[in-house]
Coordinates of C-alpha atoms in Angstrom, one line a residue:
M505 CA 118.4 62.4 70.7
S506 CA 117.3 61.6 74.2
V507 CA 118.5 62.5 77.7
L508 CA 120.5 59.7 79.4
N509 CA 119.4 59.4 83.0
L510 CA 121.9 56.9 84.3
N511 CA 120.7 54.3 86.8
P512 CA 122.8 53.9 90.0
S513 CA 124.4 50.6 91.0
Y514 CA 121.9 50.4 93.9
E515 CA 124.8 49.9 96.3
W516 CA 126.0 52.0 99.3
Q517 CA 129.8 51.7 99.3
G518 CA 133.0 53.4 100.8
N519 CA 135.2 53.4 103.8
D520 CA 134.6 57.1 104.6
G521 CA 130.8 57.2 104.3
N522 CA 127.9 55.6 102.5
W523 CA 128.2 56.6 98.9
S524 CA 125.9 55.8 96.0
T525 CA 127.9 54.4 93.0
F526 CA 127.4 53.9 89.3
T527 CA 128.3 51.0 87.0
L528 CA 130.8 50.8 84.2
R529 CA 131.4 47.6 82.2
L530 CA 134.9 47.3 80.9
G531 CA 136.6 44.9 78.6
T532 CA 136.0 42.3 75.8
I533 CA 134.0 40.3 78.3
P534 CA 132.4 43.1 80.3
Q535 CA 133.8 43.4 83.8
P536 CA 131.4 45.5 86.0
V537 CA 133.0 48.1 88.3
H538 CA 131.2 50.4 90.7
V539 CA 132.6 53.9 90.6
L540 CA 131.8 57.5 91.6
P541 CA 131.4 60.5 89.3
S542 CA 134.3 62.9 89.2
T543 CA 133.4 66.5 88.6
S544 CA 137.1 67.4 88.1
G545 CA 138.4 64.7 85.7
S546 CA 137.8 63.2 82.3
T547 CA 139.4 59.7 82.6
I548 CA 138.3 56.4 84.2
L549 CA 140.0 55.6 87.5
V550 CA 139.6 52.0 88.8
V551 CA 141.2 49.8 91.4
D552 CA 143.9 47.4 90.0
P553 CA 143.7 43.7 91.1
Q554 CA 147.1 44.3 92.9
G555 CA 145.3 46.7 95.2
C556 CA 143.6 43.8 96.8
E557 CA 146.1 41.0 96.6
S558 CA 147.6 41.1 100.1
A559 CA 144.8 43.0 101.7
F560 CA 141.6 42.1 103.6
T561 CA 139.0 39.6 102.6
K562 CA 136.1 40.9 100.4
C563 CA 138.4 43.7 99.3
D564 CA 137.1 43.4 95.7
D565 CA 133.5 43.8 96.7
L566 CA 134.1 46.6 99.3
R567 CA 136.1 48.6 96.8
G568 CA 133.6 48.4 94.0
S569 CA 135.4 45.6 92.2
T570 CA 138.7 45.7 90.2
F571 CA 139.5 45.8 86.5
N572 CA 141.8 43.0 85.2
Q573 CA 143.4 44.5 82.1
N574 CA 145.0 41.2 81.1
A575 CA 141.6 39.6 80.8
S576 CA 140.6 42.0 78.0
S577 CA 141.9 41.5 74.5
T578 CA 140.6 45.0 73.6
F579 CA 142.7 46.8 76.2
H580 CA 145.9 48.5 74.9
R581 CA 148.4 49.2 77.6
I582 CA 150.6 52.3 77.3
I583 CA 154.1 52.2 78.7
Q584 CA 156.8 54.9 78.7
S585 CA 159.7 52.4 78.8
E586 CA 160.4 48.8 79.8
Q587 CA 161.4 50.1 83.2
Q588 CA 158.5 52.5 83.6
T589 CA 155.2 50.8 83.2
A590 CA 153.1 52.7 85.7
F591 CA 152.0 56.3 85.9
N592 CA 150.9 58.7 88.6
V593 CA 147.2 59.4 88.8
S594 CA 146.5 63.0 87.8
F595 CA 145.0 64.8 90.7
D596 CA 145.5 68.3 89.3
S597 CA 142.3 69.8 90.8
E598 CA 143.2 68.3 94.2
K599 CA 146.9 69.2 94.0
S600 CA 146.7 71.3 97.2
L601 CA 145.4 68.3 99.1
E602 CA 148.4 66.2 98.0
Y603 CA 146.4 63.3 96.7
T604 CA 148.6 60.6 95.1
A605 CA 148.1 57.2 93.4
L606 CA 150.1 55.0 91.0
G607 CA 149.2 52.3 88.5
P608 CA 149.2 51.2 84.8
V609 CA 147.4 53.1 82.0
G610 CA 145.9 52.0 78.8
V611 CA 143.0 52.4 76.3
E612 CA 140.0 50.1 76.4
D613 CA 138.0 49.8 73.2
K614 CA 135.0 48.2 74.9
V615 CA 133.4 50.5 77.5
L616 CA 129.8 50.3 78.4
L617 CA 128.2 53.0 80.6
G618 CA 125.4 51.7 82.9
N619 CA 124.0 48.5 84.3
E620 CA 123.6 45.3 82.3
G621 CA 120.7 45.6 79.9
A622 CA 120.8 49.4 79.9
S623 CA 124.4 50.2 78.8
R624 CA 125.5 52.8 76.4
P625 CA 128.6 52.0 74.3
L626 CA 131.3 54.7 74.3
D627 CA 134.3 55.6 72.2
P628 CA 137.7 54.0 73.4
Q629 CA 138.4 55.4 76.9
V630 CA 141.6 56.0 78.8
I631 CA 141.6 53.8 81.9
H632 CA 144.0 54.3 84.8
S633 CA 144.3 51.5 87.3
Y634 CA 145.9 52.1 90.7
Y635 CA 147.3 50.0 93.5
D636 CA 146.8 52.3 96.5
Y637 CA 144.1 52.2 99.2
F638 CA 143.2 55.8 98.4
P639 CA 141.0 56.5 96.7
F640 CA 139.1 53.6 98.2
L641 CA 136.5 53.7 95.3
G642 CA 137.2 54.4 91.7
F643 CA 135.9 57.4 89.6
F644 CA 134.8 58.2 86.1
G645 CA 135.3 61.7 84.8
L646 CA 132.4 64.1 83.9
E647 CA 134.6 66.8 82.3
Q648 CA 134.3 67.2 78.5
Q649 CA 137.9 67.8 77.8
N650 CA 139.8 65.0 76.0
S651 CA 142.2 62.7 77.8
S652 CA 145.7 62.1 76.8
V653 CA 148.7 60.1 78.0
F654 CA 151.2 61.5 75.5
A655 CA 150.8 64.8 73.7
N656 CA 150.3 63.2 70.3
E657 CA 147.4 61.0 71.3
T658 CA 144.0 62.2 72.6
Y659 CA 140.9 60.3 73.5
R660 CA 137.4 61.6 74.0
S661 CA 136.0 61.7 77.5
I662 CA 132.7 60.0 78.4
L663 CA 130.7 63.3 78.0
G664 CA 132.6 64.1 74.7
S665 CA 131.8 60.6 73.4
L666 CA 128.1 60.8 74.2
S667 CA 127.8 64.3 72.8
N668 CA 129.8 63.7 69.6
S669 CA 127.9 60.6 68.7
S670 CA 124.6 62.4 69.1
N671 CA 123.5 60.0 71.9
I672 CA 122.5 63.1 74.0
P673 CA 121.1 66.5 72.9
S674 CA 123.9 68.6 74.5
A675 CA 127.2 68.5 76.4
Y676 CA 125.4 68.8 79.7
W677 CA 125.3 66.8 82.9
A678 CA 123.6 67.1 86.3
Y679 CA 124.6 65.3 89.5
T680 CA 123.8 65.0 93.1
A681 CA 125.5 62.4 95.4
G682 CA 122.3 61.0 97.0
S683 CA 121.6 60.7 100.7
H684 CA 121.9 57.5 102.7
W685 CA 119.9 58.9 105.6
T686 CA 116.9 59.3 103.4
E687 CA 117.6 56.2 101.3
T688 CA 117.7 58.4 98.1
W689 CA 120.2 57.2 95.5
A690 CA 122.5 59.4 93.6
S691 CA 121.3 61.0 90.4
L692 CA 123.4 61.5 87.2
T693 CA 121.8 62.8 84.0
F694 CA 123.5 63.5 80.6
G695 CA 121.9 66.0 78.2
G696 CA 119.5 67.4 80.8
Y697 CA 118.6 67.3 84.4
D698 CA 116.0 65.6 86.7
K699 CA 113.7 68.2 88.1
A700 CA 112.6 65.8 90.7
R701 CA 116.1 66.0 92.2
G702 CA 116.3 69.8 92.1
D703 CA 115.1 72.8 90.1
I704 CA 118.1 74.1 88.3
S705 CA 116.2 77.1 86.9
K706 CA 115.8 78.4 90.5
G707 CA 119.4 78.0 91.5
L708 CA 122.6 79.9 91.1
E709 CA 124.0 80.4 87.6
T710 CA 127.7 81.2 87.0
D711 CA 130.3 81.1 84.3
F712 CA 133.2 78.7 84.2
S713 CA 136.3 77.9 82.0
E714 CA 137.6 74.4 81.5
G715 CA 140.8 73.5 83.3
T716 CA 141.9 72.7 86.7
Q717 CA 139.5 73.5 89.5
T718 CA 136.8 74.3 87.0
F719 CA 133.8 74.9 89.3
Q720 CA 134.5 77.8 91.7
V721 CA 132.0 79.6 93.9
S722 CA 132.2 82.0 96.8
I723 CA 130.8 81.1 100.2
K724 CA 129.1 84.3 101.4
G725 CA 128.4 83.0 104.8
I726 CA 127.6 79.9 106.9
T727 CA 124.8 79.7 109.5
L728 CA 124.5 76.8 112.0
Q729 CA 121.2 76.1 113.8
R730 CA 121.2 75.4 117.5
P731 CA 118.1 74.5 119.5
S732 CA 118.0 77.9 121.2
K733 CA 119.4 80.2 118.4
N734 CA 121.2 80.3 115.1
V735 CA 125.0 80.8 115.1
T736 CA 127.0 82.5 112.4
A737 CA 130.2 80.7 111.5
A738 CA 133.4 82.5 112.3
G739 CA 135.8 83.3 109.5
S740 CA 136.5 85.7 106.7
F741 CA 133.7 85.7 104.1
P742 CA 133.2 85.6 101.3
V743 CA 135.8 82.9 100.5
T744 CA 136.5 81.1 97.3
S745 CA 135.8 77.4 97.3
F746 CA 135.9 74.5 94.8
L747 CA 133.1 72.1 94.0
D748 CA 134.7 68.7 93.7
S749 CA 133.1 65.3 94.1
V750 CA 136.5 63.5 94.3
V751 CA 137.0 65.1 97.7
P752 CA 134.8 63.3 100.3
E753 CA 134.8 66.1 103.0
I754 CA 134.1 69.8 103.3
W755 CA 137.3 71.8 103.8
L756 CA 137.0 75.2 105.6
A757 CA 139.2 77.6 107.5
E758 CA 140.2 76.5 111.0
D759 CA 138.2 79.2 112.8
T760 CA 135.1 78.3 110.8
C761 CA 135.7 74.6 111.7
D762 CA 135.8 75.6 115.4
T763 CA 132.2 76.9 115.1
F764 CA 131.1 73.5 113.8
A765 CA 133.0 71.8 116.6
D766 CA 131.2 73.9 119.2
V767 CA 127.7 73.3 117.7
Y768 CA 128.1 69.5 117.0
G769 CA 130.4 68.6 119.9
L770 CA 133.4 67.5 117.8
E771 CA 137.0 66.7 118.8
W772 CA 139.9 67.3 116.5
N773 CA 142.4 64.4 116.2
E774 CA 145.8 65.7 115.2
E775 CA 147.3 62.4 114.3
H776 CA 144.7 61.5 111.8
E777 CA 143.6 65.1 111.0
M778 CA 140.0 64.2 111.5
Y779 CA 137.0 65.3 113.7
F780 CA 135.8 62.5 115.9
M781 CA 132.5 62.3 117.8
N782 CA 131.4 60.0 120.7
E783 CA 128.2 58.1 120.7
S784 CA 126.4 60.2 123.3
Q785 CA 127.0 63.3 121.3
H786 CA 125.9 61.5 118.1
V787 CA 122.6 60.6 119.8
A788 CA 122.1 64.3 121.0
N789 CA 122.7 65.5 117.4
L790 CA 120.2 63.0 116.0
Y791 CA 117.7 64.4 118.5
T792 CA 118.3 68.1 117.9
D793 CA 119.2 67.8 114.2
P794 CA 121.3 71.0 114.0
K795 CA 121.3 72.2 110.3
V796 CA 124.0 74.1 108.4
T797 CA 123.1 76.7 105.7
F798 CA 125.7 77.6 103.2
T799 CA 125.0 80.8 101.3
I800 CA 126.6 80.5 97.9
M801 CA 127.2 83.1 95.2
S802 CA 129.1 83.4 92.0
N803 CA 132.8 83.7 92.3
S804 CA 133.0 86.2 89.4
D805 CA 130.2 88.5 90.4
A806 CA 129.8 89.7 94.0
A807 CA 126.5 91.3 93.1
A808 CA 125.0 88.1 91.7
K809 CA 122.1 86.3 93.2
T810 CA 122.8 83.8 96.0
V811 CA 121.5 80.3 96.8
D812 CA 121.1 78.6 100.1
I813 CA 122.2 75.0 100.4
V814 CA 120.9 73.4 103.7
L815 CA 122.6 70.3 105.1
P816 CA 120.8 68.4 107.9
Y817 CA 122.8 66.5 110.5
G818 CA 122.2 63.3 108.4
A819 CA 124.7 64.6 105.8
F820 CA 127.4 64.5 108.4
D821 CA 126.4 61.2 110.1
T822 CA 129.3 59.0 108.8
V823 CA 131.7 56.4 110.1
A824 CA 135.2 55.5 109.0
S825 CA 136.4 52.0 108.5
Y826 CA 139.7 50.2 107.5
P827 CA 142.3 51.5 106.8
L828 CA 141.2 55.0 107.9
A829 CA 141.7 56.5 111.3
G830 CA 144.2 53.9 112.4
I831 CA 141.6 51.1 112.2
Q832 CA 143.3 47.7 111.9
N833 CA 140.5 45.3 111.2
L834 CA 137.3 45.1 109.1
T835 CA 134.9 45.1 112.0
D836 CA 136.0 48.2 113.7
R837 CA 134.3 51.6 113.1
Q838 CA 135.0 55.1 114.1
R839 CA 132.3 57.8 114.1
Y840 CA 133.7 60.9 112.5
F841 CA 132.5 64.2 111.1
P842 CA 133.4 64.8 107.4
L843 CA 135.0 68.3 107.9
K844 CA 138.6 69.2 107.4
R845 CA 140.7 72.2 108.3
G846 CA 142.2 73.8 105.3
S847 CA 144.4 76.7 104.3
P848 CA 143.0 79.5 102.0
K849 CA 144.0 77.3 99.0
Q850 CA 142.4 74.2 100.5
Q851 CA 138.7 75.3 100.5
Y852 CA 136.6 72.5 99.0
L853 CA 132.9 71.7 99.0
G854 CA 133.2 68.0 98.4
R855 CA 130.9 65.0 98.1
T856 CA 129.4 65.6 101.5
F857 CA 128.2 68.9 100.3
L858 CA 126.8 67.4 97.1
Q859 CA 124.5 65.2 99.1
S860 CA 122.3 68.2 99.6
A861 CA 123.3 70.2 96.5
Y862 CA 122.3 69.6 92.9
M863 CA 124.9 70.6 90.4
A864 CA 124.8 70.9 86.6
A865 CA 127.3 71.9 84.0
D866 CA 126.6 73.1 80.5
Y867 CA 129.7 73.0 78.3
D868 CA 128.0 74.4 75.2
R869 CA 127.4 77.7 77.1
Q870 CA 130.3 77.5 79.6
K871 CA 127.9 77.8 82.6
F872 CA 127.2 75.7 85.7
Y873 CA 124.3 75.7 88.1
L874 CA 123.8 75.0 91.8
T875 CA 120.6 74.5 93.7
Q876 CA 119.2 72.7 96.7
A877 CA 118.8 69.0 96.2
S878 CA 115.5 67.1 96.9
Y879 CA 115.3 63.8 98.7
P880 CA 112.3 62.1 97.0
G881 CA 113.3 58.6 98.2
S882 CA 114.5 55.5 96.4
Q883 CA 111.2 54.8 94.6
A884 CA 110.6 58.3 93.3
S885 CA 109.7 59.1 89.7
S886 CA 112.0 61.2 87.6
N887 CA 111.0 64.4 85.8
I888 CA 113.5 64.9 83.1
V889 CA 114.2 68.3 81.5
K890 CA 116.0 68.1 78.1
I891 CA 118.7 70.7 77.4
N892 CA 119.3 71.4 73.7
R893 CA 122.4 73.0 72.2
T894 CA 120.4 75.9 70.9
G895 CA 119.7 77.2 74.4
S896 CA 116.1 75.9 74.6
S897 CA 115.0 73.3 77.1
S898 CA 112.0 71.0 77.0
Q899 CA 110.5 69.3 80.0
G900 CA 109.8 65.7 79.6
L901 CA 107.1 63.7 81.3
S902 CA 107.5 62.0 84.7
T903 CA 106.5 58.4 85.0
G904 CA 103.6 59.5 87.3
A905 CA 102.5 61.9 84.7
I906 CA 102.7 59.3 81.9
A907 CA 100.5 57.0 84.1
G908 CA 98.2 59.9 84.7
I909 CA 97.9 60.6 81.0
A910 CA 97.2 57.0 80.3
V911 CA 94.5 56.9 82.9
G912 CA 93.1 60.2 81.6
A913 CA 93.1 59.0 78.0
A914 CA 91.3 55.8 79.1
A915 CA 88.8 58.0 80.9
I916 CA 88.3 60.2 77.8
V917 CA 87.7 57.1 75.6
A918 CA 85.2 55.8 78.2
L919 CA 83.4 59.1 78.3
A920 CA 83.3 59.3 74.5
G921 CA 81.9 55.8 74.3
A922 CA 79.3 56.7 77.0
A923 CA 78.3 59.9 75.1
I924 CA 77.9 58.0 71.8
F925 CA 75.8 55.4 73.6
W926 CA 73.7 58.1 75.2
F927 CA 73.1 60.0 71.9
R928 CA 72.2 56.8 70.1
R929 CA 69.8 55.9 72.9
K930 CA 68.3 59.4 72.9
K931 CA 67.8 59.2 69.1
K932 CA 66.0 55.9 69.5
Q933 CA 63.8 57.3 72.2
N934 CA 63.0 60.4 70.1
K935 CA 62.0 58.1 67.3
R936 CA 59.4 56.6 69.6
T937 CA 57.6 60.0 69.7
H938 CA 58.6 61.1 66.2
Y939 CA 55.9 60.5 63.7
S940 CA 56.7 60.5 60.0
G941 CA 53.5 59.3 58.2
S942 CA 52.3 56.6 60.6
F943 CA 51.2 56.1 64.2
R944 CA 52.2 53.1 66.2
A945 CA 50.1 51.8 69.0
S946 CA 50.7 54.0 72.0
S947 CA 48.9 55.7 74.8
I948 CA 48.7 59.5 75.0
G949 CA 46.8 61.0 77.8
G950 CA 44.8 57.9 78.4
T951 CA 43.7 57.5 74.7
T952 CA 45.0 54.8 72.4
M953 CA 45.6 55.4 68.7
D954 CA 46.9 53.4 65.8
G955 CA 46.9 53.2 62.1
T956 CA 48.2 55.4 59.3
H957 CA 47.7 59.2 59.3
E958 CA 48.2 61.1 56.1
G959 CA 49.9 64.5 56.1
M960 CA 51.5 64.3 59.5
L961 CA 54.7 66.4 59.7
S962 CA 57.9 64.5 60.5
Q963 CA 59.0 67.0 63.2
E964 CA 55.9 66.7 65.4
Y965 CA 55.8 65.3 68.8
F966 CA 53.0 64.4 71.2
K967 CA 53.8 65.7 74.6
P968 CA 52.4 63.4 77.3
D969 CA 50.3 64.7 80.2
G970 CA 52.0 64.9 83.5
H971 CA 49.3 63.0 85.4
N972 CA 48.4 60.2 83.1
S973 CA 51.3 59.3 81.0
E974 CA 52.8 55.8 80.5
L975 CA 55.9 57.2 78.8
P976 CA 58.7 59.0 80.7
E977 CA 58.7 62.7 80.4
D978 CA 62.3 62.9 79.1
Q979 CA 61.3 60.9 76.0
F980 CA 59.3 63.9 74.6
K981 CA 60.2 67.3 73.4
Q982 CA 59.5 69.7 76.3
E983 CA 58.7 72.8 74.3
L984 CA 57.2 72.9 70.8
D985 CA 56.9 75.8 68.5
A986 CA 53.5 77.0 67.4
I987 CA 54.0 76.0 63.8
T988 CA 54.9 72.3 64.1
T989 CA 53.0 71.4 67.3
A990 CA 49.7 69.7 67.0
R991 CA 47.1 71.1 69.4
G992 CA 45.0 69.0 71.7
F993 CA 41.3 69.2 72.4
V994 CA 40.7 71.6 75.3
R995 CA 37.6 73.4 76.4
H996 CA 36.7 76.5 74.5
H997 CA 39.1 75.5 71.7
R998 CA 38.5 73.6 68.5
A999 CA 40.5 71.1 66.6
E1000 CA 40.0 68.8 63.6
L1001 CA 40.1 65.1 63.0
S1002 CA 40.9 63.5 59.7
G1003 CA 38.2 60.9 59.6
S1004 CA 36.5 59.1 62.4
V1005 CA 37.2 59.3 66.1
R1006 CA 36.3 56.7 68.6
R1007 CA 35.5 56.7 72.3
T1008 CA 36.4 54.0 74.7
S1009 CA 33.1 54.2 76.6
Q1010 CA 29.9 52.8 75.2
Q1011 CA 27.6 54.5 77.6
S1012 CA 27.3 57.8 75.9
G1013 CA 28.3 59.7 72.8
L1014 CA 30.3 62.2 74.9
S1015 CA 31.7 61.1 78.2
R1016 CA 32.5 63.7 80.8
D1017 CA 35.9 65.4 80.6
S1018 CA 36.9 63.3 77.6
A1019 CA 39.6 64.1 75.0
V1020 CA 39.6 63.3 71.3
S1021 CA 42.6 61.7 69.6
P1022 CA 43.0 61.4 65.8
M1023 CA 42.5 58.1 64.1
G1024 CA 44.0 57.0 60.8
D1025 CA 42.0 56.2 57.7
R1026 CA 42.4 52.5 58.2
G1027 CA 40.9 52.5 61.6
R1028 CA 37.8 54.8 61.5
R1029 CA 35.0 54.2 63.9
P1030 CA 31.2 54.8 63.9
V1031 CA 29.7 57.8 65.4
S1032 CA 29.0 55.9 68.6
H1033 CA 32.7 55.8 69.2
L1034 CA 33.1 59.5 69.2
M1035 CA 35.5 60.5 72.0
Q1036 CA 36.5 60.1 75.6
Q1037 CA 38.1 62.8 77.6
S1038 CA 39.7 62.3 81.0
P1039 CA 40.7 65.0 83.4
A1040 CA 44.3 64.4 82.6
S1041 CA 43.9 64.7 78.8
F1042 CA 43.3 68.5 78.3
G1043 CA 46.0 70.2 76.4
Q1044 CA 47.1 67.1 74.3
P1045 CA 48.3 68.1 70.8
S1046 CA 46.6 67.1 67.6
P1047 CA 48.1 66.6 64.2
P1048 CA 48.7 69.8 62.3
H1049 CA 46.9 68.9 59.1
L1050 CA 43.6 69.0 60.9
S1051 CA 43.4 72.7 60.6
H1052 CA 42.0 75.4 58.2
R1053 CA 38.7 75.5 60.0
N1054 CA 37.5 79.1 59.4
S1055 CA 38.0 79.7 55.7
G1056 CA 41.7 78.7 55.9
Q1057 CA 42.7 81.4 58.3
S1058 CA 44.5 79.1 60.7
S1059 CA 47.8 77.7 59.7
P1060 CA 48.6 74.0 60.2
G1061 CA 49.2 73.3 63.8
A1062 CA 48.6 76.8 65.0
P1063 CA 46.3 77.4 67.9
S1064 CA 42.7 78.4 67.2
P1065 CA 41.0 81.4 68.9
P1066 CA 38.6 80.5 71.7
M1067 CA 35.0 80.0 70.8
T1068 CA 32.1 81.7 72.5
E1069 CA 30.4 78.4 72.7
S1070 CA 31.9 75.0 73.3
Q1071 CA 32.5 73.6 69.8
Y1072 CA 34.0 70.2 68.9
W1073 CA 34.8 68.4 65.7
G1074 CA 33.9 64.9 65.0
L1075 CA 33.2 62.8 61.9
S1076 CA 33.1 65.1 59.0
G1077 CA 32.3 68.4 60.7
P1078 CA 31.9 70.4 63.9
F1079 CA 29.3 70.0 66.5
E1080 CA 28.3 72.5 69.1
L1081 CA 27.2 71.9 72.7
S1082 CA 26.1 75.4 73.6
A1083 CA 22.9 74.3 75.3
I1084 CA 24.1 71.1 76.9
S1085 CA 25.4 70.9 80.4
R1086 CA 28.4 68.6 80.7
E1087 CA 27.6 67.8 84.2
H1088 CA 25.3 65.0 82.9
A1089 CA 28.0 63.3 81.0
S1090 CA 28.7 59.7 81.7
P1091 CA 31.8 58.8 83.7
V1092 CA 34.9 57.5 82.0
L1093 CA 35.2 53.7 81.7
P1094 CA 38.4 51.8 81.0
D1095 CA 39.4 51.5 77.4
P1096 CA 38.2 48.3 75.7
A1097 CA 40.2 46.5 73.1
I1098 CA 40.2 48.3 69.7
E1099 CA 39.1 46.5 66.6
P1100 CA 38.7 48.0 63.1
I1101 CA 34.9 48.1 62.2
R1102 CA 34.6 49.9 59.0
S1103 CA 37.0 51.2 56.3
E1104 CA 34.6 53.9 55.0
P1105 CA 33.5 57.0 56.8
I1106 CA 30.0 57.2 58.2
T1107 CA 28.0 60.0 56.8
I1108 CA 24.8 61.8 58.0
S1109 CA 22.9 60.3 55.1
D1110 CA 23.9 56.8 56.3
L1111 CA 22.4 57.6 59.7
D1112 CA 19.2 59.0 58.2
S1113 CA 18.7 56.2 55.6
G1114 CA 19.4 53.4 58.0
T1115 CA 21.9 51.8 55.7
V1116 CA 24.3 51.5 58.6
D1117 CA 24.2 48.2 60.5
S1118 CA 22.1 48.6 63.6
A1119 CA 24.8 46.9 65.6
V1120 CA 27.0 49.8 64.7
V1121 CA 24.7 52.6 65.8
A1122 CA 23.0 50.7 68.6
P1123 CA 25.1 52.3 71.3
L1124 CA 23.6 55.7 70.5
S1125 CA 20.1 54.5 71.4
V1126 CA 21.3 53.0 74.7
Q1127 CA 21.2 56.2 76.7
R1128 CA 19.9 57.1 80.1
A1129 CA 16.7 59.1 80.2
E1130 CA 18.4 62.2 81.5
D1131 CA 20.7 62.2 78.3
T1132 CA 17.9 62.3 75.7
A1133 CA 18.0 66.1 75.2
Y1134 CA 21.8 65.9 75.0
N1135 CA 21.7 63.3 72.2
E1136 CA 19.0 65.1 70.2
Q1137 CA 21.1 68.3 70.2
L1138 CA 24.1 66.3 69.1
R1139 CA 22.3 64.9 66.1
A1140 CA 21.0 68.4 65.2
N1141 CA 24.4 69.8 65.2
M1142 CA 25.8 67.0 63.1
R1143 CA 23.3 67.8 60.3
G1144 CA 24.4 71.4 60.2
P1145 CA 26.5 72.9 57.3
V1146 CA 30.0 71.6 57.0
P1147 CA 32.7 74.3 56.5
D1148 CA 35.5 74.2 53.9
G1149 CA 33.5 71.9 51.6
R1150 CA 34.0 68.8 53.8
S1151 CA 31.7 65.8 53.4

């Protein structure tokens, strides 16, 4: 079951003000009529075609259209006798105001509530047509109680029909008359209320019992605002008053009305019993905008909370037209103030008051509510609150909120997609520095490596140097643990190579400030290609399986203790440069292209026996004179004992 938020007709109509109407569609072939909600009745009251026969032009349009009973085959007319075919309209709640109207009565089987395309079918409804000029516009009742013409026949009201057929979640309605001066249409909701038009939960709550003059409140006081000071209305307060949308004006005691007349500059017309206002006073009121505050409390509990309903001058800015105020033609207008003098039994807060008040009635709990109405404008979004029979309420989503959620959901989907793309891209980038059994050609710290390397752990990463890296820093793991991180060749530290190493300079066996990178078994190099170390290469990690140097005391990948002498590993064992000054090392030259030369490792015996091609070892003999001692020491170290049984 959903809340029915009825759309207005989007017309301002009436001869005693600008009122926002609603649409009913009556008959076999639906005849649309524009009518006002009645908070005090349960039947449908419409203008009969005879009410416009001998009247003014455009009467049908100005009065919200008429209903032709004879044009509907589903209308069943009720008569008391052949001589008596019309009935008096029941104005029980307005009896003290002596409202009267006369016309035929019947039951219409086809009644649709709402505009075309958004109508709700109802149970058969009692329809009372009338011939009179008053009321100028028709009504449809909001009361839940059944309608009857004769005692033995009853028919459900509109609210009873909607509630009984489970079209709405509860026997509940909320209404505000709208405000022409702010271009805010009337609001009528069944089964809940529109929080955008007023917060019922913050208003006045009071009990009621169904019957005549159902909705009674007490006016605790009235304050009028003048430019210089506020004025308290004269009169005896609190006073009981009736909330009734059938009555267009506000009815108050005469001395209270005199306070209004003084503040707004009104003149009482005895003949028409209306307050008139001239144009100059109207302009002054528009400028100063004197407001009226009604302090309302429950009629049954004097200690109950109160609610203030504030009416700006715009709520009273109305004009009368034919046939009111003695006006004889359609073009004439008379500016008047919708306030009436009433006896103690004629105290009403009518439709003028309900422009600024939001009213709701809950027939399941026999309570009604009153709060200040909001003026969000004609294009405002609704914010529907559903009222259930069990006493709970659930707030629905406004149209702006729905749109916001849709936008938010789209944003979440976009963010999720971006996150997935980022993680996939990050994974691919990590794979570029993630080695699981093989090296791809890449540059690390200025040294190129390729080929297959046995025993390399899959979690290892080579962290690039910050000064000489061709790969972005964010593609590498920034901090590596001591177990799975390969250590690089740095001064006073040792590291191992599986197989041959090569240098990219052919000028010397050891270039100054060079670093050594591991080579795979498929790409081993002769001793002449030992290593090259650039200033930016210190601290580069080496593969972890090149460990166990000192009788297996070092774990794979773990850092080795510093040596007392500079010691390096190359070929099949370590070499020491304790007596060699590195100041005489050759400068670094650009890396040449790399080509595989030999698939088998070069041993010391190969060098001694001369079995190695001279072209391979030739670079060792091409040395500057000042490097002779350096190279001799190098060869002596290479012939030394090899630890761990390496060959």
